[in-house]
XYZ file of C-alpha atoms in Angstrom:
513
model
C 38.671 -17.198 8.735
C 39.147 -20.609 10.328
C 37.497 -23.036 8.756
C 36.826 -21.512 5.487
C 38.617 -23.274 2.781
C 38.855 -20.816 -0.772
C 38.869 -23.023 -4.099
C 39.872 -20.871 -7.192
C 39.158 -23.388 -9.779
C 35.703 -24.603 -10.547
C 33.935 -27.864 -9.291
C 31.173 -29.781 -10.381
C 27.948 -27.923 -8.778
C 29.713 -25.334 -6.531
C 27.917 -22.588 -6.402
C 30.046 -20.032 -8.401
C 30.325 -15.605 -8.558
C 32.499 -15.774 -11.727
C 36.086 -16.648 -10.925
C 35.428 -15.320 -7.381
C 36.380 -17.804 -4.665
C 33.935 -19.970 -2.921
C 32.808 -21.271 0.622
C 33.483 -24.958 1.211
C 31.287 -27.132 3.459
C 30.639 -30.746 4.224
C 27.894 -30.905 1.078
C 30.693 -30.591 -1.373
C 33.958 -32.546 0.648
C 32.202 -35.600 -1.219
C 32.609 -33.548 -4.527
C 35.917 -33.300 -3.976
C 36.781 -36.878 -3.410
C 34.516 -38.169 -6.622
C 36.101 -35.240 -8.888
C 39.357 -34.855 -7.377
C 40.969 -38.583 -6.291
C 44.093 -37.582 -4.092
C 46.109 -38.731 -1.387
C 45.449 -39.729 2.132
C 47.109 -36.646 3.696
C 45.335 -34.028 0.967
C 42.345 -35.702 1.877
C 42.535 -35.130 5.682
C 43.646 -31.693 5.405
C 40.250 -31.026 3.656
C 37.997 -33.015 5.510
C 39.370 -31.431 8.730
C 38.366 -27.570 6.924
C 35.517 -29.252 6.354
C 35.253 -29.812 9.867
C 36.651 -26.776 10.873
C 34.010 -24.694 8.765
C 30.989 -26.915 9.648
C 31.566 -25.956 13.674
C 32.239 -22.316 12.786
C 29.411 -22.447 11.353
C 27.005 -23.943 14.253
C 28.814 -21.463 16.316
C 27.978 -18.683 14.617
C 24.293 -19.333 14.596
C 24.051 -20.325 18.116
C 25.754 -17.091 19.405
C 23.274 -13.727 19.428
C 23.789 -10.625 17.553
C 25.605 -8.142 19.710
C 22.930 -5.365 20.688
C 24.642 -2.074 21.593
C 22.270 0.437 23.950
C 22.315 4.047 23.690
C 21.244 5.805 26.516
C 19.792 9.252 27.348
C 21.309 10.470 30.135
C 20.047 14.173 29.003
C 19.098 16.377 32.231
C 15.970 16.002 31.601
C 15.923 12.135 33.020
C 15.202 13.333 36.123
C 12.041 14.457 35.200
C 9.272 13.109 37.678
C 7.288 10.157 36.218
C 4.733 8.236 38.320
C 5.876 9.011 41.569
C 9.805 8.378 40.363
C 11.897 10.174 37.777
C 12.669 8.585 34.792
C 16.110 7.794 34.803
C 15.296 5.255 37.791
C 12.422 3.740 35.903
C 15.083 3.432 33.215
C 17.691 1.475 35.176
C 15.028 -1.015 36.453
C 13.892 -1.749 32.576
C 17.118 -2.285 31.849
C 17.784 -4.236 34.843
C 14.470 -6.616 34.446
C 15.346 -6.987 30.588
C 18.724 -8.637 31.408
C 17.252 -11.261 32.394
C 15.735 -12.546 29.140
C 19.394 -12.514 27.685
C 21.672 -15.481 27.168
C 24.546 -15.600 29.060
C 26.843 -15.188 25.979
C 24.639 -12.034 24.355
C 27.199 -9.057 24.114
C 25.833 -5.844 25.095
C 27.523 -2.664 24.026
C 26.767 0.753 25.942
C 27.042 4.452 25.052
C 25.761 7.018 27.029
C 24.842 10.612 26.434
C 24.738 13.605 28.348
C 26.039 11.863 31.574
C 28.976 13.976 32.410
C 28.520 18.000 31.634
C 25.946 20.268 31.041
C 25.166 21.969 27.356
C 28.264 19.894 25.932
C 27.088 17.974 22.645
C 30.295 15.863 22.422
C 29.327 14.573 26.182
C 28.922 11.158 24.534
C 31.213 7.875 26.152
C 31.902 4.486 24.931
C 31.031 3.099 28.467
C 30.898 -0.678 26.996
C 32.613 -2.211 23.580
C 30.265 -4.059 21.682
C 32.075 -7.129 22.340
C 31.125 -7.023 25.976
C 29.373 -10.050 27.325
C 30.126 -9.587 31.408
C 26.463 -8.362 31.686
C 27.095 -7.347 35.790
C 29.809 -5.005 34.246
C 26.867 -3.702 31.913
C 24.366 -3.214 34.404
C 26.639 -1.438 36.745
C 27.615 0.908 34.177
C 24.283 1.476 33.942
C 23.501 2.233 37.069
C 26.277 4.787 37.660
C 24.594 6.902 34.684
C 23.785 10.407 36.237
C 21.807 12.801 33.915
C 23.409 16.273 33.250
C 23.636 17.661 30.059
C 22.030 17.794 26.548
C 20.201 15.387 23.681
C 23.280 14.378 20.975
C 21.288 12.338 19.207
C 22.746 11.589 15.524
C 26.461 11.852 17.150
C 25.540 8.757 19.425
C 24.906 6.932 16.921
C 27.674 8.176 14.618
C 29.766 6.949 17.367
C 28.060 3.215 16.964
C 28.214 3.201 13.416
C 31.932 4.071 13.555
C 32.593 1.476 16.267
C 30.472 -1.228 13.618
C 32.436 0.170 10.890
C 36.005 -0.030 11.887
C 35.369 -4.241 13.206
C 32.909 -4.856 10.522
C 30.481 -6.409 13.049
C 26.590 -6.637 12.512
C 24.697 -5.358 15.567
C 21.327 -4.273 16.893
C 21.328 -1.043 17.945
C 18.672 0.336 20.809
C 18.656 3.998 21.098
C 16.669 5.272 24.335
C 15.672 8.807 24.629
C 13.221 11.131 26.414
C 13.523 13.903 24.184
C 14.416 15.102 20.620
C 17.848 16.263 18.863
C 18.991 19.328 21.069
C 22.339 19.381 19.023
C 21.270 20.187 15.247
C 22.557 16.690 14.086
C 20.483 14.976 11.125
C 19.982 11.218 12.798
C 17.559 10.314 9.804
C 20.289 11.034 6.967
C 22.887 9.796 9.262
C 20.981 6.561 8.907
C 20.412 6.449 5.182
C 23.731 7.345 4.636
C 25.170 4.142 6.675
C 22.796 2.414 4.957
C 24.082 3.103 1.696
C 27.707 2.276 2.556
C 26.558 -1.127 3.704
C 27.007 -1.026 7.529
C 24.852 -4.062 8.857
C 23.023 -3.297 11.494
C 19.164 -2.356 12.887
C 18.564 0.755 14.535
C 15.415 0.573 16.986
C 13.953 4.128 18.547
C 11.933 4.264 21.928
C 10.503 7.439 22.980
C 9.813 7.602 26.637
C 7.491 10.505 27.774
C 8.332 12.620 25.100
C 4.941 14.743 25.377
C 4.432 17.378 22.512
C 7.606 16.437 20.436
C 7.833 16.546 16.892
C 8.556 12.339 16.366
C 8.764 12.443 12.801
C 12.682 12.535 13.041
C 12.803 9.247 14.941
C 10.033 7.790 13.023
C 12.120 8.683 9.330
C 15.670 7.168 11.040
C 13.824 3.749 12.677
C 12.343 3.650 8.877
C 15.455 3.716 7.244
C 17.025 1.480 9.664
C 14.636 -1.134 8.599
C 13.659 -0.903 12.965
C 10.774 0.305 14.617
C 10.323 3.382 16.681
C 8.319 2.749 19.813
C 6.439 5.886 21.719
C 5.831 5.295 25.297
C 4.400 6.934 28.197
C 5.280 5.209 31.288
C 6.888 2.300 32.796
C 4.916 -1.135 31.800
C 5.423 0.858 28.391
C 9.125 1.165 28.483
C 9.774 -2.318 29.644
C 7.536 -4.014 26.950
C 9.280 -1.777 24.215
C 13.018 -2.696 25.516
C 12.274 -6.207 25.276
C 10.260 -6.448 22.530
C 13.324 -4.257 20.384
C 16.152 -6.784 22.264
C 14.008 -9.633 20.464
C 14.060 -8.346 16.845
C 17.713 -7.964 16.059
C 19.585 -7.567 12.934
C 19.556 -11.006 12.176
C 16.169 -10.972 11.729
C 16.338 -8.847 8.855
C 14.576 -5.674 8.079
C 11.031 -4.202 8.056
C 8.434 -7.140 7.115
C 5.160 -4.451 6.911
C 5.417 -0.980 4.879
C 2.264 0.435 5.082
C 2.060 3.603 3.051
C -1.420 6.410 3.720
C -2.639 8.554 0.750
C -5.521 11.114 0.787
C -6.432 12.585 -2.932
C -3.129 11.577 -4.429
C -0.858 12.861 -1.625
C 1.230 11.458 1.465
C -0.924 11.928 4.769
C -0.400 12.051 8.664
C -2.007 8.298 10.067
C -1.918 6.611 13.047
C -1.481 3.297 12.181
C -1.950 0.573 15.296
C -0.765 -3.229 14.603
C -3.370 -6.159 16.121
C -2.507 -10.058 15.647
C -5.509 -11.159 14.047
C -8.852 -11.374 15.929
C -6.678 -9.984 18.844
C -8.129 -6.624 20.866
C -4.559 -5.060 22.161
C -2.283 -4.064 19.542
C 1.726 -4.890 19.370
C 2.806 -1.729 17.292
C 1.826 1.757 16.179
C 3.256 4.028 14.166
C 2.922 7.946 12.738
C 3.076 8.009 9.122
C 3.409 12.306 9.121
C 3.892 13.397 5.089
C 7.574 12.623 4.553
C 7.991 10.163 1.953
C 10.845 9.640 4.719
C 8.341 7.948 7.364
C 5.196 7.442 4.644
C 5.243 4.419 4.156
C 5.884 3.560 7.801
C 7.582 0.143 8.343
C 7.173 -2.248 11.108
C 9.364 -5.862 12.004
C 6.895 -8.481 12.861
C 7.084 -12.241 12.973
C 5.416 -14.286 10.275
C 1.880 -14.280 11.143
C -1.824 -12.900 10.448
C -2.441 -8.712 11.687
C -4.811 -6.130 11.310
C -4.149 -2.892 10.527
C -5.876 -0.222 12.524
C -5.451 3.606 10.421
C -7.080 7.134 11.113
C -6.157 10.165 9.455
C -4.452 12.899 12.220
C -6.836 16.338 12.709
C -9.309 15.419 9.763
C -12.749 15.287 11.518
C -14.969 13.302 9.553
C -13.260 10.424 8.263
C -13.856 7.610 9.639
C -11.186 4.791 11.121
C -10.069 2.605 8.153
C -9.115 -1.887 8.853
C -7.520 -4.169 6.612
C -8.230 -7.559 8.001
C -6.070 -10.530 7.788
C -2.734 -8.972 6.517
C -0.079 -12.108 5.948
C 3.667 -11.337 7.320
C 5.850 -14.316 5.744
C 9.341 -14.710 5.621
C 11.371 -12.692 2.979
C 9.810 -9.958 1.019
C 8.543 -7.195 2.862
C 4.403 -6.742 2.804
C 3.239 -3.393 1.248
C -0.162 -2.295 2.038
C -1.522 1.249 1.129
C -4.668 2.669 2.495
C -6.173 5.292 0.597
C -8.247 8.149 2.347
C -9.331 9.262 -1.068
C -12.708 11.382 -0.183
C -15.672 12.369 -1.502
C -18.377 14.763 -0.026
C -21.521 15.379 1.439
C -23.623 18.465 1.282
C -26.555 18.613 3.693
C -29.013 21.419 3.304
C -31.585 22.163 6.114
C -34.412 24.495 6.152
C -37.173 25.395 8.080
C -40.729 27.262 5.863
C -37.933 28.451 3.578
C -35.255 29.794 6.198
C -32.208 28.248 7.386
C -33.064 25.698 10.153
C -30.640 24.516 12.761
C -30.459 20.544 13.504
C -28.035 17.836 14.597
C -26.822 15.962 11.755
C -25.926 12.187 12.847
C -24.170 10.000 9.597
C -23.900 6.471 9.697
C -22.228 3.963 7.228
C -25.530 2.049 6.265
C -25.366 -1.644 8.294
C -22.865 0.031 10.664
C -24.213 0.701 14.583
C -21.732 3.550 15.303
C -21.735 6.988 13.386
C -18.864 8.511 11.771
C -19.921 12.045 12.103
C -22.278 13.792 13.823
C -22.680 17.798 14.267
C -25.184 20.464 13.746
C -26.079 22.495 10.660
C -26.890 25.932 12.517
C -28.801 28.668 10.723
C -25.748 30.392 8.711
C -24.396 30.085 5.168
C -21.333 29.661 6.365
C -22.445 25.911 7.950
C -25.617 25.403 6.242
C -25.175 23.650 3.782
C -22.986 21.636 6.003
C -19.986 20.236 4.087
C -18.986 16.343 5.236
C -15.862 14.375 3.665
C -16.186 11.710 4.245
C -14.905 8.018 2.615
C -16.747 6.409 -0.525
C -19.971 4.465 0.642
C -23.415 4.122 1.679
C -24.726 6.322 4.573
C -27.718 7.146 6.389
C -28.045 10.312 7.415
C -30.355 11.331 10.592
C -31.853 15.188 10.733
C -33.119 16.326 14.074
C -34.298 19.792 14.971
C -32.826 21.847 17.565
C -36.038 23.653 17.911
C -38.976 22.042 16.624
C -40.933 19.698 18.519
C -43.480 17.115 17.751
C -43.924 13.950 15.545
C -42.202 15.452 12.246
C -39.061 17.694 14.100
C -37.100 14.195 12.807
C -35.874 13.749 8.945
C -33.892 10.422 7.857
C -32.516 9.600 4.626
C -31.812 5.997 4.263
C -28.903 5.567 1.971
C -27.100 8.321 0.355
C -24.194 7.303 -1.572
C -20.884 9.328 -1.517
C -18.426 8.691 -4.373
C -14.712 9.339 -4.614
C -13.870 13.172 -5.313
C -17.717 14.009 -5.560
C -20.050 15.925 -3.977
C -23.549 14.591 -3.160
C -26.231 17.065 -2.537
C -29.042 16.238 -0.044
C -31.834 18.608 2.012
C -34.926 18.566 3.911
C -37.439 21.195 4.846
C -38.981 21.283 8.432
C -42.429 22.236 8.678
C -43.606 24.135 11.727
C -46.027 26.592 13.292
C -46.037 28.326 16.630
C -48.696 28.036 19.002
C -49.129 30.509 21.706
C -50.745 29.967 24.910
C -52.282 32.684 27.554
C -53.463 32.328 31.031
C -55.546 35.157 32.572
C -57.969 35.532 35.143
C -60.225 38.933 35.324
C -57.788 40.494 32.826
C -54.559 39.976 34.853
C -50.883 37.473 33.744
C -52.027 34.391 35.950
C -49.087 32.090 35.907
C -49.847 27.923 35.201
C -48.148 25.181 34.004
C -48.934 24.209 30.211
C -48.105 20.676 28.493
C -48.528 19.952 24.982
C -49.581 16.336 23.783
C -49.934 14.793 20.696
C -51.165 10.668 19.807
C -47.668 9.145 21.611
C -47.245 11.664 24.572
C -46.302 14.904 25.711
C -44.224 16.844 22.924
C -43.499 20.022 24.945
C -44.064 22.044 28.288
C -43.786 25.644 29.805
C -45.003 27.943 32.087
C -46.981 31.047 31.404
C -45.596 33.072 34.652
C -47.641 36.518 35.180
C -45.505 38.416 33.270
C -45.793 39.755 29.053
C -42.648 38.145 28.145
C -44.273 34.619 28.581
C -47.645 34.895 28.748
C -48.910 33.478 25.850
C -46.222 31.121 26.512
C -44.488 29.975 22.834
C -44.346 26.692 21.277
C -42.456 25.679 17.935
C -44.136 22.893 16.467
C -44.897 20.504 13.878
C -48.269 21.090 12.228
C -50.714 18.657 13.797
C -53.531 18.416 16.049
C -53.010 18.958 19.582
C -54.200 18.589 23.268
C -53.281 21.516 25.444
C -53.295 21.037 29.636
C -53.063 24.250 31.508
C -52.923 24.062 35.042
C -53.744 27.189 36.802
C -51.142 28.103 39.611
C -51.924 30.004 42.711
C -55.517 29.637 41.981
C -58.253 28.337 44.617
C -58.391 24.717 43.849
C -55.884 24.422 41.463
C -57.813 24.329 38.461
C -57.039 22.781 34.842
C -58.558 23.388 31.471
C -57.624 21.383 28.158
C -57.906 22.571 24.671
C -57.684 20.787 21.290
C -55.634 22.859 19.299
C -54.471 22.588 15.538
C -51.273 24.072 14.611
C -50.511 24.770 10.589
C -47.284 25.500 8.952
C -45.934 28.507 8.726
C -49.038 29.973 10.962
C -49.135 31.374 14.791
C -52.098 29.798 16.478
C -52.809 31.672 19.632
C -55.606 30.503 22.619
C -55.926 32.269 25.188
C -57.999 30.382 29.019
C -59.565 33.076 30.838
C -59.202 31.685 34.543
C-alpha cells in the first residue's frame, strides 16, 4: 500500500506483534532520526512515506464505507400499498435517500427477481460496489421491474463473494417485502461469513410483510451485528433506509443486546427503543425463542434509552421499562429482562356457591390495571388463576349480579412472589327480594325502584304477567325503600315500602293496587 512503510527490526516504542512488521506514521519518523542518525537522502525517503502514509490515512477516513443495496424485485412488489404499489414507493425512498449521500459514497446494487418468473438464480450484479456515479445508481434503479421469486440468502451470497474476492468492508442494505421463497439459510449464511472474517454489516428492512414468520431476518441482522427494521408503509420505509445508510460498518457492531427470560427460558418480546424521556421510539425488535435472535441486538449512538418490553400472547403480564440505559462507545450494553412469574389465585363466592364478578388488578401506586377479567361461576375459572410479575397489587371484586352497597370487595395489597402462588377470596352476601303488583287479584304492571342511604341500587318492572310479577331483585342484605308506581292505573298511583333484605333469605311484598 502506498504510504505504508514495513520496519522488520525493532524500534524504541513501536508498537510491536512479535517479529511481525509494523505501520509507520509521522509519531515515530522522529524515532527514527534520534535512534537511527542517517543520511540526507535515507532521511527524505522516509519522511516522504511518512508523508505518503499520513495523507492515505486522512483519505481513508474522509471517504464513506461503500453501502451495497439489495433489492426485492420479487412479483410481489407490485402489490398495492396506499393507493400505489410498492415497488414505486420503493424507487422514491431510494430516490429521496440519495440525497443525504456524499458525492463520493459508492453504492453497490443487486437486484432480485427482476428478470423471470419462479427462477431462484434471477439475481444481477446491476452495480459494483465501487460505484460512485449515483445517477447511474438511481437509474438502475428505476428500470427494476418485479417478476419472479424471493432469493434471499443467494443475494447476499452474491455480496459476500463480491466483499470477499476485493477484501473491501461494506454496509450491506437488504430490502425485501417478503420471506425466503428459495429454501436458502440467510441466518447461517451470515454466521458463517462472520466466522471467516468478512467485514461488513448486514441491515434487514421488512416492508409490508403482513403475517410472516420474521424470526429469520431478525437471527441474520443479529449476527450481522445490524438491525432488522419492520415497516408498514411509506414514511416507514424512508425513515428505515436512511436511518440503516447512517449506521455503516464503520461504526462497528451492535451497541444494545437485550436478552428476555420467563422461568429460566428464552421468550418471544417486543422490545421498542425510546431516547430517554422521549415518547416515539427509534427501534423495535422481536426477540422470538432462538438463542439466534434472543438476545436481540440493536446499533445506537452513544446516548441515554429506555427500553420498552412485553411478552408476545401472554395475557396478564404486564409491560416491563428499564429507564436510563447508557450506550457508550466500545463494549456492547447487555441488559436482560426477566418475566420470571408468580401467581395469583382469586376465589369468589356468593352464600357458599360460586359467584361471578369482574376482577380488576392493579400494581399498588400504579393508576392503570394490568389485568382485569371475570371469575364466572365454574371450577374451571373460579378460582381464577393470574400470572402475573413479582409485586404489590390491589385487587378490585365487583359482582356481576348483586346490587347494593356491599356487591363491591377490595383487597388492598396482595403480594405476589416469584414462582408462587398467593391465595385470596371473598364471599358476597345477598338475598333476593321479590316484589308484586296486583289490583283485585289480577298481574297489574308498574314500575319498581329500589333505594338504599346513597340512591337508587336497582329498578324493574312488574308487567302483568307470572314470569315477572313479583319482579326479582339480588341484593345485598340491608334495609331498603321500595317505590312502585302503578301503570295504567287511574291517577297513576305510587306506594313505598321499607323493606329489609337478609342473606341468604327471599323477602317477598306484595302492593295490592
Amino acid at each position: 500500500m502506498v504510504g505504508r512503510f514495513l520496519w522488520s527490526s525493532p524500534l524504541p516504542n513501536f508498537p510491536q506483534m512479535g517479529d511481525k512488521p509494523v505501520a509507520m506514521d509521522d509519531r515515530y519518523c522522529g524515532i527514527i532520526n534520534k535512534y537511527y542518525p542517517m543520511s540526507v537522502a535515507i532521511r527524505s525517503i522516509l519522511a516522504g512515506s511518512c508523508l505518503l502514509f499520513c495523507l492515505n490515512l486522512l483519505s481513508a477516513q474522509s471517504t464513506p464505507p461503500p453501502i451495497q443495496f439489495i433489492f426485492d424485485g420479487s412479483g410481489s412488489m407490485w402489490g398495492d400499498l396506499e393507493g400505489s404499489t410498492k415497488i414505486e414507493i420503493a424507487k422514491a425512498a431510494i430516490a429521496e435517500i440519495s440525497q443525504e449521500f456524499s458525492a463520493d459514497q459508492a453504492l453497490g446494487l443487486i437486484a432480485y427477481g427482476h428478470r423471470r418468473e419462479r427462477d431462484c438464480t434471477d439475481i444481477e450484479a446491476l452495480l459494483p460496489i465501487t460505484n460512485t456515479d449515483q445517477e447511474q445508481f438511481l437509474a438502475a434503479v428505476r428500470a427494476i421491474q418485479p417478476k419472479g421469486r424471493t432469493p434471499l440468502a443467494q443475494s447476499v451470497t452474491l455480496a459476500l463473494e463480491q466483499l470477499r474476492s476485493q477484501g473491501e468492508a461494506a454496509t450491506l442494505i437488504l430490502f425485501t417485502d417478503g420471506i425466503e421463497t428459495c429454501s436458502g439459510d440467510l441466518c447461517a449464511l451470515v454466521e458463517q461469513a462472520k466466522a471467516e472474517g468478512i467485514e461488513f454489516v448486514l441491515h434487514i428492512v421488512g416492508f409490508d410483510l403482513g403475517e410472516a414468520n420474521r424470526q429469520p431476518l431478525q437471527c441474520a441482522a443479529n449476527a450481522a451485528g445490524g438491525l432488522y427494521l419492520d415497516v408498514a408503509d411509506a414514511a416507514g420505509l424512508q425513515a428505515a433506509l436512511s436511518r440503516t445508510t447512517q449506521l455503516t460498518v464503520d461504526e462497528g457492531e451492535a451497541s444494545l443486546a437485550v436478552r428476555v427470560t420467563k422461568d429460566g427460558e428464552l421468550r418471544d418480546a417486543v422490545i421498542k427503543v425510546y431516547p430517554a424521556a422521549s415518547k416515539e421510539d427509534i427501534s423495535r425488535a422481536r426477540t422470538y425463542t432462538s438463542d439466534q435472535t434472543n438476545p436481540a441486538y440493536f446499533n445506537l449512538a452513544a446516548a441515554s434509552y429506555d427500553l420498552e418490553v412485553w411478552l408476545v400472547g401472554e395475557r396478564g403480564i404486564p409491560h416491563q421499562w428499564r429507564r436510563d440505559v447508557i450506550i457508550s462507545g466500545g463494549d456492547t450494553t447487555e441488559v436482560e429482562l426477566d418475566f420470571s412469574t408468580g401467581s395469583m389465585s382469586i376465589l369468589v363466592q356468593e352464600n357458599g356457591a360460586l359467584h361471578d364478578a369482574k376482577i380488576t388488578v392493579t400494581p399498588v401506586g400504579a393508576e392503570r390495571a394490568v389485568y382485569s377479567s371475570r371469575s364466572y361461576t365454574g371450577e374451571r375459572s373460579n378460582p381464577h388463576l393470574v400470572d402475573l410479575l413479582p409485586g404489590r397489587y390491589r385487587v378490585e371484586l365487583s359482582s356481576i349480579r348483586i346490587e347494593g352497597r356491599d356487591n363491591e370487595f377490595v383487597f388492598e395489597e396482595v403480594i405476589v412472589a416469584p414462582q408462587e402462588t398467593t391465595e385470596i377470596g371473598h364471599e358476597f352476601a345477598s338475598g333476593i327480594l321479590l316484589i308484586g303488583s296486583r289490583k283485585d287479584g289480577e298481574l297489574v304492571d308498574a314500575v319498581v325502584s329500589v333505594r338504599d342511604a346513597t340512591g337508587r341500587v336497582d329498578q324493574g318492572r312488574t308487567y302483568a304477567h307470572a314470569d315477572s310479577n313479583p319482579r326479582s331483585f339480588r341484593l345485598s342484605p340491608g334495609t331498603y325503600e321500595v317505590l312502585l308506581r302503578g301503570l295504567r292505573l287511574a291517577d297513576d298511583p305510587e306506594r313505598t315500602l321499607t323493606v329489609t333484605v337478609e342473606a341468604g333469605q327471599t323477602t317477598e311484598r306484595t302492593v295490592d293496587w
